[in-house]
XYZ file of C-alpha atoms in Angstrom:
512
model
C 12.706 -10.611 16.955
C 12.696 -8.129 14.070
C 12.477 -4.407 14.770
C 11.477 -1.655 12.361
C 12.618 1.945 12.207
C 11.975 4.747 9.733
C 15.175 5.859 7.998
C 15.473 9.282 6.349
C 18.793 9.852 4.628
C 20.548 11.260 1.584
C 23.631 10.009 -0.182
C 26.278 12.058 -1.997
C 29.115 11.243 -4.343
C 32.529 12.274 -3.053
C 35.627 12.450 -5.207
C 38.793 10.568 -4.335
C 40.423 12.152 -1.303
C 37.593 14.661 -0.915
C 37.005 15.425 2.752
C 33.866 16.474 4.570
C 33.372 20.267 4.716
C 32.906 21.918 8.101
C 29.208 21.573 8.973
C 29.291 23.669 12.160
C 27.956 26.644 10.258
C 24.778 24.830 9.245
C 21.789 26.443 10.963
C 20.904 24.544 14.134
C 24.173 22.586 14.279
C 26.236 23.607 17.290
C 28.980 21.012 17.048
C 30.296 18.123 14.971
C 31.581 15.216 17.059
C 34.051 12.737 15.590
C 32.939 9.195 16.459
C 35.850 7.399 14.848
C 36.093 4.865 12.030
C 34.229 1.549 11.819
C 34.959 -1.333 9.438
C 31.747 -2.736 7.984
C 31.359 -5.968 6.039
C 27.994 -6.561 4.382
C 26.769 -9.378 2.154
C 23.677 -8.536 0.128
C 21.109 -11.197 -0.740
C 18.699 -11.350 -3.652
C 17.240 -13.803 -6.137
C 19.551 -14.752 -9.016
C 17.492 -12.467 -11.288
C 17.620 -9.606 -8.741
C 13.926 -9.188 -7.973
C 14.592 -7.232 -4.809
C 16.956 -4.847 -6.577
C 14.293 -4.251 -9.222
C 11.964 -3.053 -6.454
C 14.671 -0.923 -4.747
C 14.677 -3.327 -1.786
C 17.926 -4.324 -0.094
C 18.570 -7.279 2.208
C 21.960 -7.625 3.845
C 23.863 -9.420 6.590
C 26.316 -6.983 8.122
C 29.047 -7.305 10.698
C 30.972 -4.453 12.281
C 29.642 -1.157 13.541
C 26.977 -0.545 16.169
C 24.093 -2.248 14.370
C 25.484 -5.571 13.198
C 22.790 -7.985 12.066
C 20.352 -8.520 9.231
C 18.893 -5.386 7.638
C 15.946 -5.277 5.231
C 15.262 -1.873 3.689
C 11.842 -1.266 2.149
C 11.306 1.926 0.117
C 8.700 4.382 1.358
C 9.643 7.406 -0.767
C 12.835 7.042 -2.720
C 12.689 10.623 -3.946
C 12.802 11.828 -0.326
C 15.283 9.205 0.862
C 12.729 7.574 3.171
C 12.867 3.829 3.841
C 11.713 1.462 6.532
C 14.576 -0.606 7.900
C 13.674 -3.917 9.514
C 16.484 -5.342 11.643
C 17.026 -8.862 12.955
C 19.869 -10.404 14.987
C 22.827 -12.058 13.282
C 22.305 -15.627 12.112
C 23.755 -17.827 9.399
C 20.604 -17.864 7.273
C 18.093 -15.188 6.330
C 15.688 -14.851 9.286
C 12.161 -16.151 8.529
C 10.682 -12.820 9.638
C 12.555 -11.047 6.828
C 11.923 -13.790 4.289
C 8.196 -13.329 4.806
C 8.425 -9.593 4.166
C 9.860 -10.170 0.678
C 7.825 -13.266 -0.219
C 5.522 -11.376 -2.584
C 8.604 -10.309 -4.548
C 10.629 -13.511 -4.567
C 7.792 -16.100 -4.325
C 9.477 -19.538 -4.140
C 12.790 -18.408 -5.636
C 15.673 -18.818 -3.165
C 17.639 -15.869 -1.853
C 21.366 -16.150 -2.514
C 24.460 -14.049 -1.657
C 24.868 -11.573 -4.474
C 27.287 -8.814 -3.511
C 29.829 -8.093 -0.787
C 30.466 -4.517 0.263
C 33.269 -3.651 2.672
C 33.382 -0.088 3.948
C 35.645 2.002 6.111
C 33.115 4.349 7.693
C 34.206 7.611 9.331
C 31.283 8.746 11.483
C 30.438 12.218 12.776
C 27.470 13.345 14.839
C 25.774 16.676 14.276
C 24.415 17.959 17.584
C 22.540 21.034 18.745
C 23.486 23.394 21.580
C 22.122 20.959 24.178
C 24.142 18.075 22.781
C 21.096 16.361 21.264
C 21.873 14.297 18.172
C 20.438 15.834 15.012
C 21.970 13.648 12.317
C 24.744 11.188 11.648
C 27.124 11.955 8.810
C 29.393 9.241 7.507
C 32.111 9.167 4.870
C 32.307 5.662 3.431
C 35.190 4.279 1.413
C 33.419 1.386 -0.295
C 34.818 -1.698 -2.031
C 32.273 -3.861 -3.850
C 32.687 -7.397 -5.165
C 30.232 -9.650 -6.949
C 30.250 -12.971 -5.165
C 29.781 -15.185 -8.219
C 32.605 -13.416 -10.033
C 35.430 -12.186 -7.843
C 36.933 -10.208 -10.703
C 33.875 -7.919 -10.918
C 34.747 -5.161 -8.454
C 34.204 -1.467 -7.909
C 35.326 1.178 -5.424
C 34.094 4.659 -4.551
C 33.636 7.146 -1.737
C 30.269 8.461 -0.664
C 28.852 10.697 2.032
C 25.678 9.698 3.821
C 23.545 11.990 5.998
C 20.915 10.260 8.146
C 18.501 12.169 10.345
C 18.157 11.255 13.995
C 14.667 10.447 15.221
C 12.668 13.615 15.782
C 14.853 15.887 13.656
C 13.008 18.038 11.114
C 13.717 16.944 7.499
C 14.580 20.556 6.646
C 18.008 19.923 8.184
C 18.825 17.728 5.189
C 18.298 20.678 2.853
C 20.593 22.853 4.945
C 23.342 20.236 5.043
C 22.974 19.618 1.320
C 23.406 23.311 0.584
C 26.714 23.279 2.454
C 27.850 20.100 0.684
C 26.952 21.540 -2.706
C 29.098 24.604 -2.019
C 31.995 22.252 -1.356
C 31.454 20.560 -4.728
C 29.646 17.489 -3.381
C 26.542 16.464 -5.340
C 23.656 14.099 -4.666
C 24.387 10.465 -5.545
C 22.770 9.122 -8.684
C 22.132 5.715 -7.102
C 19.523 5.192 -4.413
C 21.688 2.737 -2.466
C 25.196 1.319 -2.283
C 23.908 -1.943 -3.704
C 22.349 -0.214 -6.712
C 25.650 1.481 -7.477
C 27.621 -1.727 -6.976
C 25.321 -3.627 -9.314
C 25.599 -0.929 -11.960
C 29.394 -0.652 -11.765
C 30.048 -4.397 -11.779
C 27.361 -5.355 -14.290
C 28.026 -7.687 -17.169
C 28.395 -5.401 -20.224
C 26.144 -7.765 -22.190
C 23.271 -6.789 -19.911
C 22.548 -10.385 -18.933
C 22.512 -9.548 -15.230
C 20.092 -6.673 -15.191
C 17.401 -6.858 -12.500
C 14.236 -8.681 -13.518
C 11.278 -6.328 -13.838
C 7.671 -6.962 -14.832
C 7.306 -6.167 -18.523
C 6.344 -2.545 -19.005
C 3.114 -1.643 -20.813
C 3.238 -0.089 -24.238
C 3.632 3.643 -24.624
C 1.273 4.136 -27.569
C -2.147 5.780 -27.263
C -4.138 2.616 -27.793
C -6.854 1.492 -25.413
C -4.877 -1.651 -24.641
C -1.763 0.285 -23.623
C -3.721 2.511 -21.232
C -5.559 -0.401 -19.620
C -2.329 -2.353 -19.181
C -0.619 0.659 -17.610
C -3.437 0.814 -15.060
C -3.171 -2.915 -14.369
C 0.599 -2.584 -13.886
C 0.053 0.181 -11.325
C -2.462 -1.907 -9.358
C -0.230 -4.964 -9.479
C 2.615 -2.925 -8.014
C 0.325 -1.506 -5.314
C -0.802 -5.012 -4.397
C 2.732 -6.382 -4.074
C 4.061 -3.261 -2.345
C 1.399 -3.476 0.381
C 2.224 -7.104 1.200
C 5.013 -6.369 3.726
C 2.952 -3.568 5.272
C 0.064 -5.959 5.885
C 2.437 -8.530 7.387
C 3.709 -5.835 9.758
C 0.146 -4.811 10.606
C 0.783 -1.190 9.604
C -2.168 1.246 9.738
C -4.535 1.154 6.748
C -2.405 -1.493 4.990
C -5.143 -4.118 4.745
C -7.539 -1.554 3.334
C -5.048 -0.391 0.717
C -4.262 -3.957 -0.317
C -7.977 -4.714 -0.693
C -8.405 -1.593 -2.821
C -5.678 -2.799 -5.191
C -7.355 -6.203 -5.565
C -10.731 -4.574 -6.174
C -9.356 -2.182 -8.764
C -7.718 -5.024 -10.658
C -10.904 -7.070 -10.615
C -13.034 -4.070 -11.535
C -10.780 -3.244 -14.495
C -11.119 -6.801 -15.786
C -14.896 -6.366 -15.807
C -15.014 -2.832 -17.177
C -12.593 -3.504 -19.999
C -13.765 -6.949 -21.047
C -14.020 -5.682 -24.624
C -10.271 -5.055 -24.453
C -9.116 -8.057 -22.364
C -10.262 -11.618 -23.020
C -12.575 -12.549 -20.159
C -11.778 -16.230 -20.590
C -8.444 -15.309 -19.023
C -9.496 -12.498 -16.690
C -12.663 -14.039 -15.190
C -10.876 -16.869 -13.329
C -8.235 -14.404 -12.133
C -10.981 -12.048 -11.014
C -12.465 -14.800 -8.867
C -9.117 -15.320 -7.168
C -8.856 -11.587 -6.509
C -12.340 -11.717 -5.003
C -11.166 -14.538 -2.735
C -8.152 -12.515 -1.587
C -10.215 -9.391 -0.876
C -12.634 -11.514 1.125
C -9.880 -13.114 3.190
C -8.347 -9.737 3.910
C -11.690 -8.168 4.741
C -13.151 -10.341 7.477
C -11.308 -8.828 10.406
C -10.975 -5.389 8.839
C -14.759 -5.107 8.408
C -15.269 -6.200 12.004
C -12.725 -3.650 13.197
C -14.443 -0.816 11.313
C -17.845 -1.854 12.652
C -16.504 -1.992 16.217
C -15.109 1.522 15.846
C -18.484 2.745 14.573
C -20.431 1.198 17.438
C -17.919 2.380 20.042
C -18.152 5.959 18.758
C -21.959 5.770 18.661
C -22.089 4.491 22.240
C -19.809 7.311 23.392
C -22.349 9.820 22.032
C -25.147 8.415 24.217
C -25.659 10.418 27.436
C -24.537 8.522 30.511
C -28.081 8.528 31.891
C -29.261 6.553 28.866
C -26.556 3.872 29.015
C -28.577 1.264 30.834
C -26.810 -1.891 31.845
C -23.206 -3.003 31.199
C -23.263 -1.803 27.603
C -19.545 -1.102 27.286
C -18.656 -4.523 28.648
C -21.211 -6.150 26.345
C -19.691 -4.399 23.321
C -16.182 -5.532 24.321
C -17.360 -9.129 24.685
C -19.030 -8.971 21.283
C -15.923 -7.480 19.693
C -13.535 -10.064 21.147
C -15.851 -12.942 20.246
C -15.892 -11.790 16.645
C -12.149 -11.755 16.180
C -10.705 -14.570 14.123
C -7.022 -14.438 14.907
C -6.673 -11.400 12.673
C -2.993 -10.939 11.919
C -1.992 -14.598 12.214
C -4.741 -15.634 9.826
C -3.900 -12.857 7.386
C -0.215 -13.782 7.306
C -1.189 -17.408 6.720
C -3.197 -16.303 3.688
C -0.222 -14.327 2.344
C 2.027 -17.357 2.832
C -0.397 -19.710 1.110
C 0.286 -21.414 -2.209
C -3.010 -20.015 -3.514
C -1.957 -16.413 -2.915
C 1.472 -16.903 -4.503
C -0.192 -18.587 -7.473
C -2.474 -15.559 -7.785
C 0.519 -13.209 -7.932
C 2.145 -15.444 -10.539
C -1.062 -15.386 -12.580
C -1.224 -11.574 -12.489
C 2.384 -11.364 -13.653
C 1.719 -13.922 -16.391
C -1.236 -11.879 -17.652
C 0.867 -8.716 -17.781
C 3.720 -10.530 -19.502
C 1.416 -11.906 -22.182
C -1.770 -9.809 -22.055
C -4.883 -11.404 -23.598
C -5.718 -8.370 -25.715
C -8.765 -8.435 -27.959
C -9.187 -6.650 -31.256
C -10.633 -3.558 -29.562
C -7.353 -3.051 -27.677
C -5.798 -1.573 -30.812
C -8.420 1.184 -31.024
C -7.491 4.716 -29.906
C -7.999 5.136 -26.169
C -10.144 8.227 -26.775
C -12.684 6.073 -28.612
C -12.691 2.785 -26.719
C -12.339 3.851 -23.077
C -15.368 6.217 -22.939
C -17.609 3.436 -24.207
C -16.472 1.129 -21.423
C -16.835 3.819 -18.757
C -20.312 4.828 -19.917
C -21.428 1.215 -19.973
C -20.573 1.016 -16.288
C -22.495 4.265 -15.780
C -25.581 2.779 -17.443
C -25.311 -0.240 -15.175
C -25.165 2.049 -12.129
C -28.086 4.152 -13.380
C -30.307 1.077 -13.672
C -29.482 0.019 -10.110
C -30.008 3.478 -8.639
C -33.361 3.829 -10.436
C -34.475 0.461 -9.059
C -33.407 1.332 -5.511
C -35.185 4.686 -5.583
C -38.367 3.077 -6.924
C -38.636 0.716 -3.954
C -40.315 1.483 -0.659
C -38.042 1.737 2.403
C -37.250 -1.658 3.823
C -35.073 -4.709 3.392
C -35.557 -4.935 -0.381
C -34.496 -1.316 -0.838
C -31.497 -1.883 1.454
C -30.350 -4.762 -0.753
C -30.919 -2.715 -3.916
C -28.888 0.189 -2.545
C -26.085 -2.208 -1.645
C -26.000 -3.449 -5.233
C -26.000 0.159 -6.446
C -23.045 0.883 -4.123
C -20.999 -1.863 -5.761
C -21.900 -0.503 -9.200
C -20.909 3.028 -8.136
C -17.529 1.783 -6.968
C -16.950 0.043 -10.290
C -17.937 3.157 -12.242
C -15.626 5.262 -10.094
C -12.704 2.902 -10.677
C -13.473 2.925 -14.408
C -13.249 6.709 -14.465
C -10.017 6.711 -12.471
C -8.459 4.165 -14.812
C -9.370 6.326 -17.802
C -7.964 9.592 -16.385
C -4.505 9.342 -18.020
C -6.168 9.003 -21.421
C -9.262 11.181 -21.063
C -8.071 13.846 -18.621
C -10.446 16.195 -16.789
C -13.731 14.663 -18.042
C -12.738 11.291 -16.571
C -11.508 12.949 -13.373
C -14.816 14.770 -12.906
C -16.762 11.613 -13.713
C -14.810 9.624 -11.129
C -15.343 12.357 -8.518
C -19.128 12.330 -9.058
C -19.224 8.536 -8.910
C -17.249 8.632 -5.662
C -19.873 10.967 -4.178
C -22.598 8.479 -5.064
C -20.528 5.622 -3.678
C -20.005 7.510 -0.417
C -23.723 8.049 0.188
C -24.528 4.451 -0.648
C -21.581 3.231 1.420
C -22.723 5.166 4.474
C -26.180 3.682 4.001
C -24.761 0.155 3.844
C -22.645 0.801 6.941
C -25.861 1.675 8.750
C -27.541 -1.510 7.548
C -24.649 -3.619 8.852
C -24.548 -1.682 12.122
C -28.297 -2.230 12.672
C -27.899 -5.968 12.282
C -25.060 -5.974 14.828
C -27.086 -3.822 17.243
C -30.049 -6.158 16.942
C -27.823 -9.109 17.846
C -26.354 -7.182 20.783
C -29.873 -6.399 22.025
C -30.821 -10.085 21.804
C -27.690 -11.100 23.714
C -28.313 -8.469 26.377
C -31.944 -9.506 26.805
C -30.981 -13.185 27.064
C -28.492 -12.273 29.806
C -31.135 -10.400 31.764
C -29.699 -6.984 30.860
C -31.579 -3.963 29.588
C -31.697 -3.770 25.787
C -32.804 -0.125 25.833
C -29.459 1.407 24.820
C -29.035 -0.992 21.900
C -32.533 -0.123 20.730
C -31.716 3.574 21.001
C -28.629 3.123 18.842
C -30.618 1.018 16.390
C -33.102 3.858 16.006
C -30.312 6.349 15.398
C -28.818 4.132 12.693
C -32.237 3.757 11.125
C -32.601 7.532 11.047
C -29.102 7.896 9.536
C -30.040 5.435 6.794
C -33.201 7.383 6.061
C -31.144 10.570 5.778
C -28.873 8.895 3.210
C -31.915 7.708 1.250
C -33.240 11.258 1.118
C -29.789 12.542 0.128
C -29.278 10.082 -2.698
C -31.588 11.630 -5.363
C -29.754 14.966 -5.239
C -26.291 13.392 -5.315
C -27.348 11.124 -8.142
C -28.819 14.010 -10.147
C -25.467 15.805 -10.044
C -23.598 12.638 -10.987
C -25.966 11.837 -13.845
C -25.958 15.358 -15.296
C -25.779 15.238 -19.108
C -22.681 17.425 -19.139
C -20.770 14.856 -17.040
C -21.512 12.081 -19.481
C -21.319 14.320 -22.515
C -17.747 15.317 -21.716
C -16.852 11.636 -22.051
C -18.671 11.360 -25.342
C -21.945 10.001 -23.944
């Protein structure tokens, strides 16, 4: 069974023979307890082209010390030294639980032993006046050896400061100040493996970590669009392990990345050949749909539960809470297990390969060479015109099912226009930022309206089920009426929000 913990640490370079300064004077530290020396032996695994190293991910099998086993470290914020460490018991092969967490990075490429690091670790505990552990400080004498070439070695000494759970991160700053006074500076490498790879690298550069090709740095429309696509590709792949671990909001964030990629393909079809992007867009639509089934149900359940809680007890007629729980459970589809199966599927891995292939050899059209300041506004404003037509149609319809459908279509167009503005921000600056903000406001109103439409359908079904079971349907009807009133409020709100979004100055700043 794999276990995850949040690791917050900083590493420092120490010169040969340089000892650890006295840290008892650091504010909050009452004592420094010597915990002795441990001999650690770690073998790091990666693909032959170092895909994990390229993403600042480390996977190791370590013996010795108090936490022997398999360790997978996933970056959360490298600048702040924050990583999630997933641990699994010792075994001969990489545990399947850890293999799954890096599948989006390695795909079908095997993981092989890459580097061996042996360390003599002198450990000290920083404790407060009550003896509570604040941080662990270790001085590591490290010897690194590439496993395919025993002659490629390196050795160094480093100091590592890792916060104990519950300790304020400000302690790291205080310890660092003391270390700096003693001539110890922050390490240039983010991990021991990164340093070992750098110091034992083939001077020809043939063993550098594989990275997705970077977008161009010129000011062309194509370069800006590709930079946006690169960012969404990285967001998609980075969220994969979070979704597999069922972390909060991870499914939503992964869906957003798929939608932004797909939306960019549509918005910038004058820049990217749609013969290539359209089929890929359909696969992204499939992935978003697979990820969304249980997430949408979860959000709807939360909405109905909150609405029911707002109903006075005297108006909750019948076993309404029990009925809602039954409905919720019946609608589940094996959530996490099904989602992980999708992420392990050949279709999903093929989709990731296709995204990488597009970025490696982008299907740029002639318009991609145009200056971003000329080409991007045209694409953004075309999406605006599409949204305007849908909003005008929705507002022209009488309240009812047809208007509900029209507002749903307008919501999708607002989301696309918002994403178009966000993608153009690096090139167009404040005008694009303001445009995206106004489009988001429109999307929010339309989204709240659609949420009410979906909730009403669920409440109607709950009322039917209750009636068929001989229960009172009054409470479900009450909630239905409230949702209907909420939808009407959004419909009345829309013209004003749309007027602000469609103001000539908003479009004019983009060149429209």
